[in-house]
Every structure is written in structure tokens, then in C-alpha cells.
């Protein structure tokens, strides 16, 4: 099968489309013909070797964690999908593999795709949607009426976080560049602070949940904004943030870290919201598999509006 491969850590130019053996199916797994995948900052970080101590296995390696496609076969213990089911999901683990014609995913990483969504739309959501949901619900313990700030509101996680915070009944303030103000408002932000035009925290009222999606604020920098039981949630597991988790464990205003995990119940929740039109994917551009280097270059700019999707719908020519 065709797959995106790389033979060493490095820049986007190490990526190539090559051949891989078809993956084999085990008891609780699903074999999927992938129609679309999407990119995340994790793809860039892993390709550069930033997590090399947490990875094992030989090169060549592939990339991609998000997928949408059609089930070809299921293991004997899988009952919620079968051959012909249209599915979407995210694979756990450090090594990506969804930018490929075929994929074997764990049953719990796979849910039925909302019928009203294209494969491209469905593939754009899992990793960022799960991150936003798990950050706000599990780490931020978000409640109706909470005042929530999303810092980095116009990228993959941020566009999901605005909408999901609204679905929990929160009042959202989005922080993004002025170019993306209208997008943040359209997604449901009550207030938008453009960091390239104003100092975003000046005059800001109390905050119950500060979700630092972009990762350039610590709990110390926003401490004065947090309400009595204010929660700060970050996406970045860097040392300073890990120390703050420990240091604020018994404090009123606590720091939290989200580490996204794919699971069927949460994928199904995202699917229900999307099916009923309450959560909408935001896609900047769909790339073909042969454009994977360009797509990674764009991802590296940290300027993507929503998501970059890789289409695998067109069968690729054999060598
Ligand atoms: N821990 C986890 O499990 C987990 C899961 C998912 C993601 N993450 C991490 O979370 C971060 C965000 O992920 P993502 O998918 O949302 O990334 P992304 O899509 O690449 O985010 C790009 C967005 O960042 C915004 N941005 C750039 N400079 C900014 C600034 N100075 N202040 C505020 N926003 C700024 C840009 O918006 P403007 O152009 O409008 O500024 C752009 O829309 C990444 O570091 C990623 O690795 C962690």
C-alpha cells in the first residue's frame, strides 16, 4: 500500500510517498481504507525527532493520527462497526500511521462517522476535538456560566475549544490574531482579543478557566485573572508546566495539563455534536498525498486556520 514515509528525522523534505506492507488485523482491531487524514503539530514534532526518547521501532516511519474511512474487516471481538461502516477516529501512541491507504486501528479508537460529514471534515476533528473536550471537561471541570479564555483560539484545538466551551454553556473570550477575529466570533466567542492589536489581558474580567492552547502563558502570568477556584489548563508538557502542576496541587487556583487519549465514547460525543450541527469542522485546505511536504511546511508556520487535511480518496497509481 502507499503511505507517507520518512527514513530519518528532519525537515519536511524527508517525507516521501512509498510502499508499505498491508497491516494485519488482530482481535480488537479494525482494518480501514483511509479516505482522509489530518495533520497536527504532533506530526511535526515527531518527524523532527523531538520525542525520540519516547519512540521505538525501525525506520521508515509514517505519520498521521487522525483518520476517516471505510471499514474493510474487523477482528472477532469488534461489534460496533463492520465491513462497509464509515468511521473516523484517532490512533493513540507516539508513532503516526494514518497518512496511508490502509490502517489498522484499535476498536476503541474508532467511531461511526456522522453521515452528514465528508471524510475530509470527519478526519479534521478527532485529535483536536478530543483535546478540547478532555481539556475543558476533565481538566478544567467546566460548568455552565463559567467564563472561559481560549488562548490560541483559531488553530486546530482552539476552533474546537471555542465551540465545545459554548456547548457546556460557558462564556468564551478568544485570543487570536486580528486576521482571525471574525472566525472566532462566528464559532461562538462572546469577546475576542486580537493579541497583535491590544494587550489581551488588560481590562479582562475574572476567568474561571484559562485554556492555554498555544502554550505561551504560564499559570503565573495569568494568576491575577483567575477567579477563586480558577483553573489554568495547558497543552504543553514542558518542565515549567509540570512543576506548576505539582506546585499548585493544593492551591485554590490550580494548573492542569491535558494529554489527549483517543476513546470511543468521546469520539461518539463529538460525532453527535457534529451530526446535529452544533460542532463544525474548520478546514483551511485539503492536500493530496503527494503534497505532504507542502502540508507539513504549512503546519510548521503555526499560522493554520483550523486544520490541514490530507485526502487519500483517489486510488494511487502502482509503481
Ligand atoms: N497535550 C496534548 O495532548 C495536545 C493535544 C493537541 C495539541 N497539543 C499542542 O497544543 C498546541 C496547539 O495545537 P493546535 O493543533 O491548535 O495547533 P495549530 O493548529 O498549529 O495552532 C495554530 C494557531 O496558533 C495561533 N497562534 C500563533 N501565534 C499565537 C500567539 N502568539 N498567541 C495566540 N495564538 C497564536 C495561530 O492563530 P493566529 O494566526 O490567529 O494567531 C494559529 O491559528 C500545539 O503545541 C500542540 O502540540 C497538545
Short mmCIF file of C-alpha atoms and ligand atoms in Angstrom, two decimals:
data_model
loop_
_atom_site.label_atom_id
_atom_site.label_comp_id
_atom_site.label_asym_id
_atom_site.label_seq_id
_atom_site.Cartn_x
_atom_site.Cartn_y
_atom_site.Cartn_z
CA UNK A 1 0.00 0.00 0.00
CA UNK A 2 1.04 3.65 -0.46
CA UNK A 3 1.94 5.58 2.68
CA UNK A 4 3.79 8.72 3.71
CA UNK A 5 7.22 7.58 4.91
CA UNK A 6 10.47 9.06 6.21
CA UNK A 7 13.84 7.42 6.74
CA UNK A 8 15.39 9.86 9.24
CA UNK A 9 14.33 12.70 11.49
CA UNK A 10 14.45 16.08 9.80
CA UNK A 11 12.66 18.86 7.90
CA UNK A 12 9.51 18.39 5.78
CA UNK A 13 11.74 17.36 2.85
CA UNK A 14 12.49 13.98 4.50
CA UNK A 15 8.89 12.95 3.73
CA UNK A 16 8.14 10.76 0.71
CA UNK A 17 5.31 8.58 -0.56
CA UNK A 18 6.40 4.95 -0.63
CA UNK A 19 5.22 1.36 -0.26
CA UNK A 20 4.47 -0.47 2.97
CA UNK A 21 3.09 -3.93 3.63
CA UNK A 22 -0.61 -4.07 4.45
CA UNK A 23 -1.16 -4.02 8.22
CA UNK A 24 -2.58 -7.19 9.76
CA UNK A 25 -5.69 -7.40 11.90
CA UNK A 26 -5.89 -8.65 15.49
CA UNK A 27 -8.78 -9.42 17.88
CA UNK A 28 -9.96 -5.96 18.88
CA UNK A 29 -8.91 -4.11 15.74
CA UNK A 30 -10.47 -2.66 12.61
CA UNK A 31 -8.96 -2.62 9.10
CA UNK A 32 -9.85 0.66 7.37
CA UNK A 33 -9.43 2.00 3.83
CA UNK A 34 -8.41 5.54 4.75
CA UNK A 35 -10.12 8.28 2.72
CA UNK A 36 -8.72 11.26 4.63
CA UNK A 37 -6.23 12.02 7.39
CA UNK A 38 -5.29 15.31 9.01
CA UNK A 39 -2.14 16.92 10.35
CA UNK A 40 -1.35 18.14 13.86
CA UNK A 41 1.67 19.82 15.47
CA UNK A 42 2.47 16.34 16.89
CA UNK A 43 3.29 15.15 13.33
CA UNK A 44 5.85 17.92 13.01
CA UNK A 45 7.39 17.32 16.45
CA UNK A 46 7.66 13.55 15.93
CA UNK A 47 9.14 13.93 12.43
CA UNK A 48 11.78 16.30 13.83
CA UNK A 49 12.72 13.69 16.45
CA UNK A 50 11.60 15.80 19.39
CA UNK A 51 10.10 12.74 21.12
CA UNK A 52 12.81 10.31 20.04
CA UNK A 53 13.36 9.03 23.58
CA UNK A 54 9.69 8.00 23.75
CA UNK A 55 9.71 6.21 20.40
CA UNK A 56 10.92 2.80 19.37
CA UNK A 57 10.84 0.85 16.15
CA UNK A 58 12.79 0.98 12.92
CA UNK A 59 12.67 3.48 10.06
CA UNK A 60 10.99 4.08 7.69
CA UNK A 61 8.24 5.60 9.78
CA UNK A 62 4.93 7.11 8.75
CA UNK A 63 2.83 9.98 10.08
CA UNK A 64 -0.76 10.92 10.92
CA UNK A 65 -3.01 10.24 13.94
CA UNK A 66 -6.45 11.30 12.62
CA UNK A 67 -8.39 9.32 10.06
CA UNK A 68 -11.73 8.83 8.35
CA UNK A 69 -12.53 5.96 6.00
CA UNK A 70 -14.46 2.78 5.31
CA UNK A 71 -14.11 -0.46 7.30
CA UNK A 72 -12.91 -3.44 5.28
CA UNK A 73 -12.72 -6.05 8.04
CA UNK A 74 -12.96 -6.31 11.82
CA UNK A 75 -11.43 -8.59 14.45
CA UNK A 76 -13.69 -11.19 16.14
CA UNK A 77 -14.23 -9.05 19.26
CA UNK A 78 -15.41 -5.93 17.41
CA UNK A 79 -19.18 -5.37 17.29
CA UNK A 80 -19.87 -1.62 16.93
CA UNK A 81 -18.67 -1.43 13.31
CA UNK A 82 -18.46 -3.92 10.46
CA UNK A 83 -17.37 -4.11 6.82
CA UNK A 84 -18.77 -1.09 4.96
CA UNK A 85 -19.14 1.14 8.06
CA UNK A 86 -17.93 4.71 7.53
CA UNK A 87 -15.75 5.56 10.53
CA UNK A 88 -13.49 8.23 11.95
CA UNK A 89 -11.04 8.34 14.82
CA UNK A 90 -7.59 8.92 16.20
CA UNK A 91 -4.83 6.40 16.90
CA UNK A 92 -3.04 6.58 20.25
CA UNK A 93 0.70 6.17 20.66
CA UNK A 94 3.74 8.09 19.55
CA UNK A 95 4.13 6.79 16.01
CA UNK A 96 1.67 8.15 13.48
CA UNK A 97 0.37 5.93 10.67
CA UNK A 98 -2.88 7.29 9.23
CA UNK A 99 -1.36 9.00 6.16
CA UNK A 100 -1.61 5.68 4.35
CA UNK A 101 -4.10 3.89 2.13
CA UNK A 102 -4.89 1.31 4.82
CA UNK A 103 -4.86 1.44 8.57
CA UNK A 104 -5.42 -0.96 11.45
CA UNK A 105 -6.85 0.91 14.45
CA UNK A 106 -7.98 -0.33 17.84
CA UNK A 107 -11.76 -0.69 18.08
CA UNK A 108 -11.83 1.89 20.89
CA UNK A 109 -10.05 4.44 18.65
CA UNK A 110 -12.82 4.15 16.05
CA UNK A 111 -16.39 5.51 15.93
CA UNK A 112 -19.12 5.74 13.30
CA UNK A 113 -18.63 8.85 11.14
CA UNK A 114 -21.54 11.31 11.17
CA UNK A 115 -23.39 10.70 7.88
CA UNK A 116 -23.71 14.40 7.12
CA UNK A 117 -19.93 14.93 7.14
CA UNK A 118 -17.46 14.29 4.33
CA UNK A 119 -14.45 12.10 5.07
CA UNK A 120 -12.27 15.23 4.94
CA UNK A 121 -14.42 17.01 7.54
CA UNK A 122 -14.55 13.95 9.82
CA UNK A 123 -10.77 13.41 9.63
CA UNK A 124 -10.12 17.02 10.66
CA UNK A 125 -11.73 16.68 14.07
CA UNK A 126 -10.60 13.73 16.27
CA UNK A 127 -7.27 14.77 17.83
CA UNK A 128 -8.16 18.44 18.25
CA UNK A 129 -11.77 17.77 19.26
CA UNK A 130 -10.74 15.16 21.84
CA UNK A 131 -8.06 17.51 23.20
CA UNK A 132 -10.51 20.40 23.59
CA UNK A 133 -13.16 18.16 25.16
CA UNK A 134 -10.79 16.47 27.60
CA UNK A 135 -9.06 19.77 28.50
CA UNK A 136 -12.29 21.64 29.25
CA UNK A 137 -14.39 18.83 30.76
CA UNK A 138 -11.81 16.69 32.59
CA UNK A 139 -9.03 19.17 33.47
CA UNK A 140 -10.96 22.45 33.52
CA UNK A 141 -14.10 20.86 35.06
CA UNK A 142 -16.06 23.41 33.03
CA UNK A 143 -19.56 24.36 34.23
CA UNK A 144 -22.47 26.31 32.79
CA UNK A 145 -21.85 30.04 33.17
CA UNK A 146 -18.06 29.72 33.52
CA UNK A 147 -16.00 32.49 31.99
CA UNK A 148 -13.50 30.72 29.76
CA UNK A 149 -10.50 32.15 27.91
CA UNK A 150 -9.09 30.26 24.93
CA UNK A 151 -5.55 31.43 24.09
CA UNK A 152 -4.69 30.29 20.55
CA UNK A 153 -8.32 30.17 19.52
CA UNK A 154 -8.03 29.95 15.74
CA UNK A 155 -5.91 26.81 15.23
CA UNK A 156 -6.95 23.17 15.36
CA UNK A 157 -7.59 22.84 19.09
CA UNK A 158 -8.75 26.43 19.55
CA UNK A 159 -11.54 26.29 16.95
CA UNK A 160 -12.88 23.17 18.67
CA UNK A 161 -12.41 24.62 22.16
CA UNK A 162 -14.48 27.76 21.45
CA UNK A 163 -17.39 25.63 20.23
CA UNK A 164 -17.16 22.98 22.96
CA UNK A 165 -16.92 25.57 25.74
CA UNK A 166 -20.10 27.17 24.33
CA UNK A 167 -21.78 23.74 24.27
CA UNK A 168 -21.05 23.47 28.02
CA UNK A 169 -22.77 26.84 28.49
CA UNK A 170 -19.63 28.90 29.09
CA UNK A 171 -18.99 32.50 28.08
CA UNK A 172 -15.93 32.46 25.84
CA UNK A 173 -13.19 35.02 25.30
CA UNK A 174 -10.96 34.08 22.37
CA UNK A 175 -7.38 35.28 21.95
CA UNK A 176 -6.07 35.15 18.38
CA UNK A 177 -4.60 37.44 15.70
CA UNK A 178 -6.78 40.17 14.21
CA UNK A 179 -6.91 38.20 10.93
CA UNK A 180 -8.96 35.52 12.72
CA UNK A 181 -11.27 37.66 14.86
CA UNK A 182 -14.28 37.10 12.63
CA UNK A 183 -13.71 33.33 12.66
CA UNK A 184 -13.61 33.24 16.48
CA UNK A 185 -16.82 35.27 16.67
CA UNK A 186 -18.54 33.04 14.12
CA UNK A 187 -17.62 29.98 16.20
CA UNK A 188 -19.30 31.44 19.29
CA UNK A 189 -16.79 33.60 21.16
CA UNK A 190 -18.56 36.42 23.05
CA UNK A 191 -15.37 38.50 23.23
CA UNK A 192 -12.28 38.41 21.01
CA UNK A 193 -8.91 39.88 21.94
CA UNK A 194 -6.53 40.28 18.99
CA UNK A 195 -3.06 39.95 20.51
CA UNK A 196 -1.48 41.86 17.61
CA UNK A 197 -3.66 44.90 18.28
CA UNK A 198 -4.28 45.04 22.02
CA UNK A 199 -2.62 43.73 25.17
CA UNK A 200 -5.03 40.82 25.57
CA UNK A 201 -5.26 40.72 29.37
CA UNK A 202 -5.62 44.44 30.07
CA UNK A 203 -9.11 45.15 31.42
CA UNK A 204 -10.11 41.47 31.26
CA UNK A 205 -12.62 40.45 33.96
CA UNK A 206 -12.28 37.33 36.16
CA UNK A 207 -11.69 33.99 34.45
CA UNK A 208 -12.85 30.58 35.69
CA UNK A 209 -10.96 28.51 33.10
CA UNK A 210 -7.90 29.76 31.21
CA UNK A 211 -7.14 27.25 28.44
CA UNK A 212 -3.66 27.99 27.08
CA UNK A 213 -3.87 26.14 23.79
CA UNK A 214 -0.97 27.96 22.14
CA UNK A 215 1.29 27.49 25.16
CA UNK A 216 2.90 30.89 25.68
CA UNK A 217 1.34 31.71 29.09
CA UNK A 218 2.06 30.05 32.42
CA UNK A 219 -0.30 29.94 35.41
CA UNK A 220 1.88 32.65 36.99
CA UNK A 221 1.32 35.03 34.09
CA UNK A 222 -2.48 34.69 34.28
CA UNK A 223 -2.81 34.09 38.05
CA UNK A 224 -4.22 37.58 38.67
CA UNK A 225 -7.06 36.92 36.21
CA UNK A 226 -8.20 33.65 37.76
CA UNK A 227 -11.29 33.58 40.00
CA UNK A 228 -11.10 31.98 43.48
CA UNK A 229 -11.26 28.44 42.12
CA UNK A 230 -9.90 29.36 38.70
CA UNK A 231 -8.32 26.61 36.65
CA UNK A 232 -5.40 27.01 34.22
CA UNK A 233 -5.12 24.24 31.60
CA UNK A 234 -2.17 23.86 29.24
CA UNK A 235 -1.49 21.59 26.27
CA UNK A 236 2.29 21.66 26.67
CA UNK A 237 4.03 19.03 28.86
CA UNK A 238 7.17 21.16 29.27
CA UNK A 239 9.15 21.18 32.52
CA UNK A 240 7.87 24.54 33.79
CA UNK A 241 4.26 23.39 33.39
CA UNK A 242 4.94 20.02 35.03
CA UNK A 243 6.46 21.77 38.05
CA UNK A 244 3.41 24.06 38.22
CA UNK A 245 1.08 21.01 38.31
CA UNK A 246 2.89 19.81 41.41
CA UNK A 247 3.35 23.26 42.92
CA UNK A 248 -0.36 24.19 42.69
CA UNK A 249 -1.79 20.79 43.64
CA UNK A 250 -3.18 22.03 46.96
CA UNK A 251 -3.77 25.64 45.88
CA UNK A 252 -7.15 27.23 45.14
CA UNK A 253 -6.03 28.19 41.66
CA UNK A 254 -4.60 25.06 40.09
CA UNK A 255 -2.62 24.27 36.96
CA UNK A 256 -3.67 21.30 34.82
CA UNK A 257 -2.21 19.57 31.77
CA UNK A 258 -4.23 17.78 29.10
CA UNK A 259 -2.74 14.70 27.45
CA UNK A 260 -5.19 13.59 24.82
CA UNK A 261 -6.32 9.94 24.71
CA UNK A 262 -8.47 8.54 21.96
CA UNK A 263 -11.56 6.66 23.16
CA UNK A 264 -14.83 5.66 21.54
CA UNK A 265 -17.18 7.37 24.00
CA UNK A 266 -15.59 10.77 23.42
CA UNK A 267 -15.40 10.26 19.64
CA UNK A 268 -19.11 9.42 19.68
CA UNK A 269 -19.83 12.59 21.67
CA UNK A 270 -18.00 14.66 19.05
CA UNK A 271 -19.89 12.76 16.35
CA UNK A 272 -23.29 13.52 17.92
CA UNK A 273 -22.48 17.22 18.18
CA UNK A 274 -21.32 17.32 14.56
CA UNK A 275 -24.32 15.34 13.32
CA UNK A 276 -26.67 17.82 14.95
CA UNK A 277 -24.76 20.80 13.55
CA UNK A 278 -23.56 22.01 16.97
CA UNK A 279 -19.88 21.45 16.24
CA UNK A 280 -18.43 22.30 12.89
CA UNK A 281 -15.04 21.38 11.46
CA UNK A 282 -12.83 24.24 10.31
CA UNK A 283 -10.55 23.31 7.42
CA UNK A 284 -8.00 25.65 5.89
CA UNK A 285 -7.05 23.37 2.99
CA UNK A 286 -7.21 19.79 1.72
CA UNK A 287 -3.93 18.45 0.26
CA UNK A 288 -3.31 15.37 -1.87
CA UNK A 289 -0.95 12.69 -0.53
CA UNK A 290 1.75 13.81 -2.98
CA UNK A 291 1.60 17.32 -1.45
CA UNK A 292 2.51 16.07 2.03
CA UNK A 293 5.76 18.09 2.17
CA UNK A 294 3.89 21.33 1.43
CA UNK A 295 1.29 20.45 4.06
CA UNK A 296 3.98 19.87 6.72
CA UNK A 297 5.69 23.16 5.75
CA UNK A 298 2.40 24.99 6.27
CA UNK A 299 1.83 23.23 9.61
CA UNK A 300 5.25 24.42 10.78
CA UNK A 301 4.25 28.09 10.36
CA UNK A 302 1.90 27.84 13.39
CA UNK A 303 -0.48 30.02 11.42
CA UNK A 304 -3.03 27.45 10.21
CA UNK A 305 -6.69 28.50 10.50
CA UNK A 306 -8.36 25.35 11.78
CA UNK A 307 -6.95 22.22 10.17
CA UNK A 308 -4.96 20.83 7.24
CA UNK A 309 -6.43 17.66 5.76
CA UNK A 310 -4.74 15.00 3.59
CA UNK A 311 -7.02 13.32 1.07
CA UNK A 312 -6.42 9.67 0.20
CA UNK A 313 -9.71 9.14 -1.60
CA UNK A 314 -8.26 8.81 -5.10
CA UNK A 315 -6.58 5.42 -5.58
CA UNK A 316 -2.85 5.93 -6.05
CA UNK A 317 -1.04 4.54 -9.05
CA UNK A 318 1.03 1.41 -8.50
CA UNK A 319 4.79 1.73 -9.03
N1 LIG B 1 -1.10 17.68 25.21
C1 LIG B 1 -1.86 17.23 24.21
O1 LIG B 1 -2.44 16.14 24.28
C2 LIG B 1 -2.01 18.08 22.97
C3 LIG B 1 -3.01 17.78 22.05
C4 LIG B 1 -3.19 18.61 20.95
C5 LIG B 1 -2.34 19.69 20.75
N2 LIG B 1 -1.34 19.93 21.64
C6 LIG B 1 -0.46 21.10 21.46
O2 LIG B 1 -1.28 22.24 21.50
C7 LIG B 1 -0.73 23.27 20.70
C8 LIG B 1 -1.82 23.80 19.77
O3 LIG B 1 -2.26 22.77 18.91
P1 LIG B 1 -3.12 23.15 17.62
O4 LIG B 1 -3.46 21.90 16.92
O5 LIG B 1 -4.21 24.07 17.98
O6 LIG B 1 -2.01 23.98 16.81
P2 LIG B 1 -2.18 24.84 15.50
O7 LIG B 1 -3.41 24.46 14.77
O8 LIG B 1 -0.88 24.78 14.78
O9 LIG B 1 -2.34 26.33 16.05
C9 LIG B 1 -2.12 27.34 15.14
C10 LIG B 1 -2.75 28.59 15.69
O10 LIG B 1 -1.89 29.18 16.69
C11 LIG B 1 -2.21 30.55 16.72
N3 LIG B 1 -1.14 31.41 17.23
C12 LIG B 1 0.06 31.66 16.66
N4 LIG B 1 0.75 32.53 17.44
C13 LIG B 1 -0.04 32.82 18.52
C14 LIG B 1 0.13 33.65 19.67
N5 LIG B 1 1.25 34.32 19.88
N6 LIG B 1 -0.88 33.70 20.57
C15 LIG B 1 -2.02 33.02 20.39
N7 LIG B 1 -2.23 32.21 19.29
C16 LIG B 1 -1.25 32.12 18.37
C17 LIG B 1 -2.48 30.88 15.26
O11 LIG B 1 -3.56 31.78 15.23
P3 LIG B 1 -3.34 33.29 14.82
O12 LIG B 1 -2.64 33.26 13.50
O13 LIG B 1 -4.73 33.84 14.80
O14 LIG B 1 -2.50 33.82 15.92
C18 LIG B 1 -2.93 29.58 14.59
O15 LIG B 1 -4.30 29.62 14.22
C19 LIG B 1 0.45 22.63 19.99
O16 LIG B 1 1.63 22.98 20.65
C20 LIG B 1 0.20 21.16 20.13
O17 LIG B 1 1.40 20.40 20.09
C21 LIG B 1 -1.15 19.16 22.74
#
